[in-house]
Amino acid sequence: MLHIYCPYCEEYREEEEFRPKGEAHIARPAEPEATSDEAWGDYLFFRKNPRGLHHEQWYHAAGCRKFFNATRDTVSYQILETYKAGQQPTVTAAARAAQAAGKGVAK
Amino acid sequence: MSDLSIFDVNPAAGAKSESPLAMTRVTVATVASPAKAGVVVREHAFQGHLILRGRATDDQFRAGVEQALGVPLPLKMGPLSRDEARGVSIQWMSPDEWLVIVPAGREFATENRLREVLSGHYAVMNVSGGQTVLELSGPAVRDVLMKSTPYDVHPRNFPVGKAVSSVFAKSSAIIRRVAEDRWELVIRRSFADYLYRWVLDASEEFGVYVAS
Ligand SMILES: [Zn+2]
């Protein structure tokens, strides 16, 4: 069982209380009428399936019933952070690369 | 006061109210007196349940709720705002949602009072018919809760006065600890029969007494 920190309840809760809701930060095309079928199809159906860091939505179904975001490692299942809807992740591939580069310089 | 038309869902005369447990038969072996029981189960039917929505960051909203209900609006998950003597409580349900419970028959007056003092972006919904309250008391209540919910009910995580919403017996329930050995479950009408019988079954081994 995962222990997931709900950023609204401000408490770790059992995985059983939550539902995963897929990839986060998907922007709806601002003008659907002016969007090509291909772009609209990508928006509706195409999702990332990364090996490693993934930013995804979770839903606190049995608790506060709010959607929030989590950064999860799809290899280890480790949840590295959770953050409220509308916020941006701090653990990202770019942040990790910058950190690794910084370490390289320090040596 | 808004110009929304609202009405009392409980007409004073001629309508019969029935608890969601009205048809439920007790099929477990019960003990003869509450003194012998590990768990005493009692339904508090027909209380007024209101769902209140609004902005916690709105000073006027917070002040209005406190003025109308006489207890402060809880601003985070956990601590229940409760006046036991008046039977009024407010529970944080989510960042913009609260459950208000008032004594039976007080829900319409409470709703009107809230609408008098509140303005702007808010909502009040009477959900009294949709849920009921089970009170569990006695020395074995925590054992029964441990069999029923993944939520940590140990005193270090669940002090008196805390209220949470969680998974309960594969369904869901609001779990409130109102005194050292006294807890409340707020359960949905559609699951009430199942959850009540679950609680009785889970309590049977500790000795269960059904109080009326
Ligand atoms: Zn939550």
CSV table of C-alpha atoms and ligand atoms in Angstrom, one decimal:
chain,number,residue,atom,x,y,z
A,1,MET,CA,0.0,0.0,0.0
A,2,LEU,CA,1.1,3.5,-0.8
A,3,HIS,CA,0.9,6.2,1.8
A,4,ILE,CA,-0.1,9.4,-0.1
A,5,TYR,CA,0.1,12.9,1.3
A,6,CYS,CA,-3.1,14.8,0.4
A,7,PRO,CA,-2.1,18.5,0.0
A,8,TYR,CA,-5.7,19.6,1.0
A,9,CYS,CA,-6.2,17.3,4.0
A,10,GLU,CA,-2.5,17.9,4.9
A,11,GLU,CA,-2.1,14.3,6.1
A,12,TYR,CA,-0.8,11.0,4.8
A,13,ARG,CA,-3.7,8.7,3.9
A,14,GLU,CA,-4.0,5.1,2.7
A,15,GLU,CA,-3.9,4.5,-1.0
A,16,GLU,CA,-7.4,2.9,-0.7
A,17,GLU,CA,-8.8,6.4,-0.2
A,18,PHE,CA,-7.5,7.6,-3.5
A,19,ARG,CA,-8.1,7.1,-7.3
A,20,PRO,CA,-5.4,7.7,-9.9
A,21,LYS,CA,-6.7,10.0,-12.6
A,22,GLY,CA,-4.0,9.9,-15.3
A,23,GLU,CA,-1.5,12.5,-16.6
A,24,ALA,CA,-1.5,16.0,-15.1
A,25,HIS,CA,-1.0,19.4,-16.7
A,26,ILE,CA,-2.9,18.7,-19.9
A,27,ALA,CA,-4.0,22.0,-21.3
A,28,ARG,CA,-7.4,22.1,-23.2
A,29,PRO,CA,-7.0,23.8,-26.5
A,30,ALA,CA,-8.2,27.4,-26.0
A,31,GLU,CA,-10.3,27.4,-29.2
A,32,PRO,CA,-11.6,23.9,-29.9
A,33,GLU,CA,-13.3,25.1,-33.2
A,34,ALA,CA,-10.0,26.3,-34.5
A,35,THR,CA,-8.1,23.2,-33.5
A,36,SER,CA,-7.2,20.5,-36.1
A,37,ASP,CA,-8.7,17.1,-35.7
A,38,GLU,CA,-5.2,15.7,-35.1
A,39,ALA,CA,-4.4,18.2,-32.3
A,40,TRP,CA,-7.9,17.6,-30.7
A,41,GLY,CA,-7.3,13.8,-31.0
A,42,ASP,CA,-3.9,14.2,-29.3
A,43,TYR,CA,-5.5,16.3,-26.5
A,44,LEU,CA,-8.3,13.8,-25.9
A,45,PHE,CA,-6.6,10.5,-26.3
A,46,PHE,CA,-2.8,10.6,-26.4
A,47,ARG,CA,-1.0,10.3,-23.1
A,48,LYS,CA,2.7,10.1,-22.0
A,49,ASN,CA,3.8,6.8,-20.7
A,50,PRO,CA,7.2,7.6,-19.3
A,51,ARG,CA,9.7,5.2,-17.6
A,52,GLY,CA,10.7,7.3,-14.6
A,53,LEU,CA,9.2,10.6,-13.5
A,54,HIS,CA,5.6,11.1,-14.2
A,55,HIS,CA,3.3,14.0,-13.2
A,56,GLU,CA,-0.2,12.7,-12.7
A,57,GLN,CA,-3.5,13.6,-11.1
A,58,TRP,CA,-4.9,11.8,-8.1
A,59,TYR,CA,-8.4,12.1,-6.6
A,60,HIS,CA,-9.0,11.9,-2.8
A,61,ALA,CA,-12.2,9.9,-3.3
A,62,ALA,CA,-13.0,8.9,0.3
A,63,GLY,CA,-11.6,12.1,1.9
A,64,CYS,CA,-11.9,15.7,0.7
A,65,ARG,CA,-12.9,14.7,-2.9
A,66,LYS,CA,-10.4,17.1,-4.4
A,67,PHE,CA,-8.1,16.5,-7.4
A,68,PHE,CA,-4.4,17.1,-6.8
A,69,ASN,CA,-1.1,16.3,-8.5
A,70,ALA,CA,1.7,13.9,-7.7
A,71,THR,CA,5.1,13.3,-9.1
A,72,ARG,CA,5.7,9.6,-9.2
A,73,ASP,CA,8.5,7.4,-10.4
A,74,THR,CA,6.9,4.8,-12.6
A,75,VAL,CA,9.8,2.4,-12.1
A,76,SER,CA,9.9,2.4,-8.3
A,77,TYR,CA,6.3,3.6,-7.6
A,78,GLN,CA,7.8,6.1,-5.2
A,79,ILE,CA,5.8,9.3,-4.9
A,80,LEU,CA,8.3,12.2,-4.8
A,81,GLU,CA,5.9,15.0,-4.1
A,82,THR,CA,2.2,15.9,-4.2
A,83,TYR,CA,0.9,19.4,-4.9
A,84,LYS,CA,-2.4,21.2,-5.3
A,85,ALA,CA,-4.2,21.6,-8.6
A,86,GLY,CA,-2.9,24.7,-10.4
A,87,GLN,CA,0.6,24.4,-8.9
A,88,GLN,CA,3.7,23.3,-10.7
A,89,PRO,CA,5.9,20.4,-9.8
A,90,THR,CA,9.3,21.0,-8.2
A,91,VAL,CA,10.7,17.5,-8.9
A,92,THR,CA,11.1,17.4,-12.7
A,93,ALA,CA,13.5,15.8,-15.2
A,94,ALA,CA,15.0,19.3,-15.9
A,95,ALA,CA,15.5,20.0,-12.2
A,96,ARG,CA,17.2,16.6,-11.8
A,97,ALA,CA,19.4,17.2,-14.8
A,98,ALA,CA,20.4,20.6,-13.4
A,99,GLN,CA,21.2,19.1,-10.0
A,100,ALA,CA,23.3,16.3,-11.6
A,101,ALA,CA,25.2,19.0,-13.7
A,102,GLY,CA,25.7,21.1,-10.6
A,103,LYS,CA,27.2,18.1,-8.8
A,104,GLY,CA,29.5,17.4,-11.8
A,105,VAL,CA,30.9,21.0,-11.6
A,106,ALA,CA,31.5,20.8,-7.8
A,107,LYS,CA,33.7,17.8,-8.3
B,1,MET,CA,-30.6,37.5,2.4
B,2,SER,CA,-30.8,36.1,-1.0
B,3,ASP,CA,-34.0,36.0,-3.1
B,4,LEU,CA,-33.6,32.2,-3.6
B,5,SER,CA,-36.8,30.4,-2.8
B,6,ILE,CA,-36.3,27.8,-0.1
B,7,PHE,CA,-38.8,25.6,1.7
B,8,ASP,CA,-39.0,23.5,4.8
B,9,VAL,CA,-38.6,19.9,3.6
B,10,ASN,CA,-40.2,18.7,6.8
B,11,PRO,CA,-43.8,19.9,6.9
B,12,ALA,CA,-45.0,20.1,10.4
B,13,ALA,CA,-47.9,17.8,10.2
B,14,GLY,CA,-49.0,14.7,8.3
B,15,ALA,CA,-45.7,13.5,6.9
B,16,LYS,CA,-44.0,10.4,8.4
B,17,SER,CA,-40.3,10.3,8.6
B,18,GLU,CA,-38.4,7.0,8.6
B,19,SER,CA,-34.8,6.4,9.6
B,20,PRO,CA,-32.8,4.5,7.0
B,21,LEU,CA,-32.5,1.8,9.6
B,22,ALA,CA,-36.3,1.5,10.1
B,23,MET,CA,-36.4,-1.8,8.3
B,24,THR,CA,-33.1,-3.3,9.6
B,25,ARG,CA,-33.4,-6.2,11.9
B,26,VAL,CA,-30.7,-6.9,14.5
B,27,THR,CA,-29.5,-10.5,13.7
B,28,VAL,CA,-26.5,-10.7,16.0
B,29,ALA,CA,-26.5,-11.8,19.6
B,30,THR,CA,-26.6,-8.8,21.9
B,31,VAL,CA,-25.8,-8.4,25.6
B,32,ALA,CA,-28.4,-7.6,28.1
B,33,SER,CA,-27.2,-4.3,29.4
B,34,PRO,CA,-24.9,-1.5,28.3
B,35,ALA,CA,-22.7,-2.1,31.3
B,36,LYS,CA,-21.7,-5.6,29.9
B,37,ALA,CA,-21.1,-4.3,26.4
B,38,GLY,CA,-17.8,-3.6,24.7
B,39,VAL,CA,-19.7,-1.5,22.2
B,40,VAL,CA,-23.0,0.3,22.6
B,41,VAL,CA,-24.6,1.3,19.3
B,42,ARG,CA,-27.2,4.0,19.1
B,43,GLU,CA,-28.6,5.8,16.1
B,44,HIS,CA,-29.2,9.5,16.2
B,45,ALA,CA,-31.8,9.7,13.5
B,46,PHE,CA,-33.5,12.8,12.0
B,47,GLN,CA,-30.8,15.3,12.9
B,48,GLY,CA,-30.4,18.3,10.6
B,49,HIS,CA,-27.5,17.9,8.2
B,50,LEU,CA,-26.5,20.9,6.1
B,51,ILE,CA,-23.7,21.1,3.5
B,52,LEU,CA,-22.2,24.5,3.5
B,53,ARG,CA,-20.0,25.7,0.7
B,54,GLY,CA,-18.0,29.0,0.6
B,55,ARG,CA,-14.6,30.6,0.6
B,56,ALA,CA,-12.6,30.0,3.7
B,57,THR,CA,-10.5,33.0,2.9
B,58,ASP,CA,-13.6,35.3,2.9
B,59,ASP,CA,-13.6,37.1,6.3
B,60,GLN,CA,-17.3,37.9,6.0
B,61,PHE,CA,-18.2,34.3,5.2
B,62,ARG,CA,-16.3,33.0,8.3
B,63,ALA,CA,-17.7,35.7,10.6
B,64,GLY,CA,-21.2,35.1,9.2
B,65,VAL,CA,-21.1,31.3,9.8
B,66,GLU,CA,-19.8,31.9,13.4
B,67,GLN,CA,-22.6,34.4,14.0
B,68,ALA,CA,-25.3,32.1,12.7
B,69,LEU,CA,-24.1,28.9,14.3
B,70,GLY,CA,-22.3,30.1,17.4
B,71,VAL,CA,-19.2,27.9,16.7
B,72,PRO,CA,-16.2,28.9,14.6
B,73,LEU,CA,-15.7,27.6,11.1
B,74,PRO,CA,-12.9,25.0,11.1
B,75,LEU,CA,-10.3,26.0,8.6
B,76,LYS,CA,-8.5,22.7,8.2
B,77,MET,CA,-9.1,19.0,8.2
B,78,GLY,CA,-9.5,17.4,11.6
B,79,PRO,CA,-10.6,19.6,14.5
B,80,LEU,CA,-14.4,19.5,14.8
B,81,SER,CA,-16.2,22.7,15.9
B,82,ARG,CA,-18.8,21.5,18.3
B,83,ASP,CA,-21.1,22.8,21.0
B,84,GLU,CA,-22.3,19.6,22.7
B,85,ALA,CA,-24.9,21.3,24.9
B,86,ARG,CA,-26.7,22.9,21.9
B,87,GLY,CA,-26.0,19.8,19.6
B,88,VAL,CA,-24.4,22.0,16.9
B,89,SER,CA,-21.2,21.0,15.0
B,90,ILE,CA,-19.3,22.1,12.0
B,91,GLN,CA,-16.9,19.7,10.3
B,92,TRP,CA,-14.3,20.6,7.6
B,93,MET,CA,-15.1,18.3,4.6
B,94,SER,CA,-12.8,19.9,2.0
B,95,PRO,CA,-11.2,23.4,1.6
B,96,ASP,CA,-14.6,24.9,0.5
B,97,GLU,CA,-17.1,22.5,2.1
B,98,TRP,CA,-18.4,21.9,5.6
B,99,LEU,CA,-20.9,19.6,7.2
B,100,VAL,CA,-23.2,21.3,9.7
B,101,ILE,CA,-25.2,19.1,12.1
B,102,VAL,CA,-28.0,20.6,14.2
B,103,PRO,CA,-30.6,19.0,16.4
B,104,ALA,CA,-33.7,17.4,14.7
B,105,GLY,CA,-36.1,19.9,13.4
B,106,ARG,CA,-33.6,22.8,13.5
B,107,GLU,CA,-32.3,22.5,10.0
B,108,PHE,CA,-34.8,24.9,8.3
B,109,ALA,CA,-34.3,27.6,10.9
B,110,THR,CA,-30.5,27.1,10.7
B,111,GLU,CA,-30.6,27.3,6.9
B,112,ASN,CA,-32.6,30.5,7.0
B,113,ARG,CA,-30.3,32.0,9.6
B,114,LEU,CA,-27.3,31.2,7.4
B,115,ARG,CA,-29.0,32.8,4.4
B,116,GLU,CA,-29.8,35.9,6.5
B,117,VAL,CA,-26.2,36.6,7.5
B,118,LEU,CA,-24.3,35.3,4.4
B,119,SER,CA,-24.0,37.0,1.1
B,120,GLY,CA,-22.0,36.6,-2.1
B,121,HIS,CA,-20.6,33.3,-3.2
B,122,TYR,CA,-21.8,30.5,-1.0
B,123,ALA,CA,-24.3,27.6,-0.9
B,124,VAL,CA,-26.3,25.8,1.8
B,125,MET,CA,-27.9,22.4,1.1
B,126,ASN,CA,-30.1,20.4,3.3
B,127,VAL,CA,-28.9,16.8,3.1
B,128,SER,CA,-30.7,15.6,6.2
B,129,GLY,CA,-32.5,12.8,4.4
B,130,GLY,CA,-29.4,11.5,2.8
B,131,GLN,CA,-27.5,10.4,5.9
B,132,THR,CA,-27.8,9.4,9.5
B,133,VAL,CA,-25.5,9.2,12.6
B,134,LEU,CA,-24.5,6.1,14.5
B,135,GLU,CA,-23.0,6.7,17.9
B,136,LEU,CA,-20.6,4.0,19.2
B,137,SER,CA,-19.5,4.1,22.8
B,138,GLY,CA,-17.7,1.7,25.1
B,139,PRO,CA,-14.2,0.3,25.7
B,140,ALA,CA,-14.0,-1.8,22.5
B,141,VAL,CA,-15.1,0.8,19.9
B,142,ARG,CA,-11.5,1.3,18.8
B,143,ASP,CA,-11.1,-2.4,18.1
B,144,VAL,CA,-14.2,-2.3,15.9
B,145,LEU,CA,-13.0,0.8,14.0
B,146,MET,CA,-9.6,-1.0,13.5
B,147,LYS,CA,-11.5,-3.8,11.8
B,148,SER,CA,-13.4,-1.4,9.6
B,149,THR,CA,-11.2,1.4,8.3
B,150,PRO,CA,-7.7,1.8,7.0
B,151,TYR,CA,-7.5,5.2,8.8
B,152,ASP,CA,-5.3,5.2,11.9
B,153,VAL,CA,-7.6,5.5,14.9
B,154,HIS,CA,-4.8,5.3,17.5
B,155,PRO,CA,-5.1,8.1,20.1
B,156,ARG,CA,-1.8,9.6,19.0
B,157,ASN,CA,-3.4,10.2,15.5
B,158,PHE,CA,-7.0,10.4,16.5
B,159,PRO,CA,-7.5,12.7,19.6
B,160,VAL,CA,-10.9,13.6,21.0
B,161,GLY,CA,-12.4,16.2,18.8
B,162,LYS,CA,-11.0,15.0,15.5
B,163,ALA,CA,-13.3,14.2,12.5
B,164,VAL,CA,-12.2,12.6,9.2
B,165,SER,CA,-13.8,11.1,6.2
B,166,SER,CA,-12.4,7.8,5.1
B,167,VAL,CA,-13.0,4.3,3.7
B,168,PHE,CA,-15.2,2.2,6.0
B,169,ALA,CA,-16.0,-1.4,5.4
B,170,LYS,CA,-15.4,-1.1,1.7
B,171,SER,CA,-17.9,1.8,1.7
B,172,SER,CA,-17.2,5.2,3.2
B,173,ALA,CA,-18.1,7.0,6.4
B,174,ILE,CA,-17.3,10.2,8.4
B,175,ILE,CA,-15.6,9.1,11.6
B,176,ARG,CA,-15.7,11.6,14.6
B,177,ARG,CA,-14.3,11.1,18.0
B,178,VAL,CA,-16.5,13.1,20.3
B,179,ALA,CA,-15.3,11.8,23.7
B,180,GLU,CA,-12.7,9.5,25.1
B,181,ASP,CA,-14.8,6.3,24.5
B,182,ARG,CA,-17.5,7.8,22.3
B,183,TRP,CA,-17.4,8.0,18.5
B,184,GLU,CA,-19.8,9.0,15.8
B,185,LEU,CA,-20.2,7.6,12.3
B,186,VAL,CA,-22.0,9.7,9.7
B,187,ILE,CA,-23.2,7.3,7.1
B,188,ARG,CA,-25.0,7.6,3.8
B,189,ARG,CA,-28.6,6.5,3.7
B,190,SER,CA,-28.0,4.1,0.8
B,191,PHE,CA,-25.3,2.3,2.8
B,192,ALA,CA,-26.9,2.7,6.2
B,193,ASP,CA,-28.5,-0.8,6.4
B,194,TYR,CA,-25.2,-2.5,5.3
B,195,LEU,CA,-22.9,-0.4,7.5
B,196,TYR,CA,-25.2,-0.8,10.6
B,197,ARG,CA,-25.2,-4.5,10.2
B,198,TRP,CA,-21.4,-4.5,9.6
B,199,VAL,CA,-20.9,-2.5,12.8
B,200,LEU,CA,-23.1,-4.9,14.8
B,201,ASP,CA,-21.4,-7.9,13.3
B,202,ALA,CA,-17.9,-6.5,14.0
B,203,SER,CA,-18.9,-5.6,17.5
B,204,GLU,CA,-20.5,-9.0,18.4
B,205,GLU,CA,-17.3,-10.5,19.7
B,206,PHE,CA,-16.8,-7.7,22.2
B,207,GLY,CA,-20.4,-7.8,23.4
B,208,VAL,CA,-22.7,-5.4,21.7
B,209,TYR,CA,-25.8,-3.6,23.0
B,210,VAL,CA,-28.2,-1.7,20.8
B,211,ALA,CA,-29.5,1.4,22.6
B,212,SER,CA,-32.6,3.2,21.4
C,1,ZN,ZN,-7.8,15.1,0.9
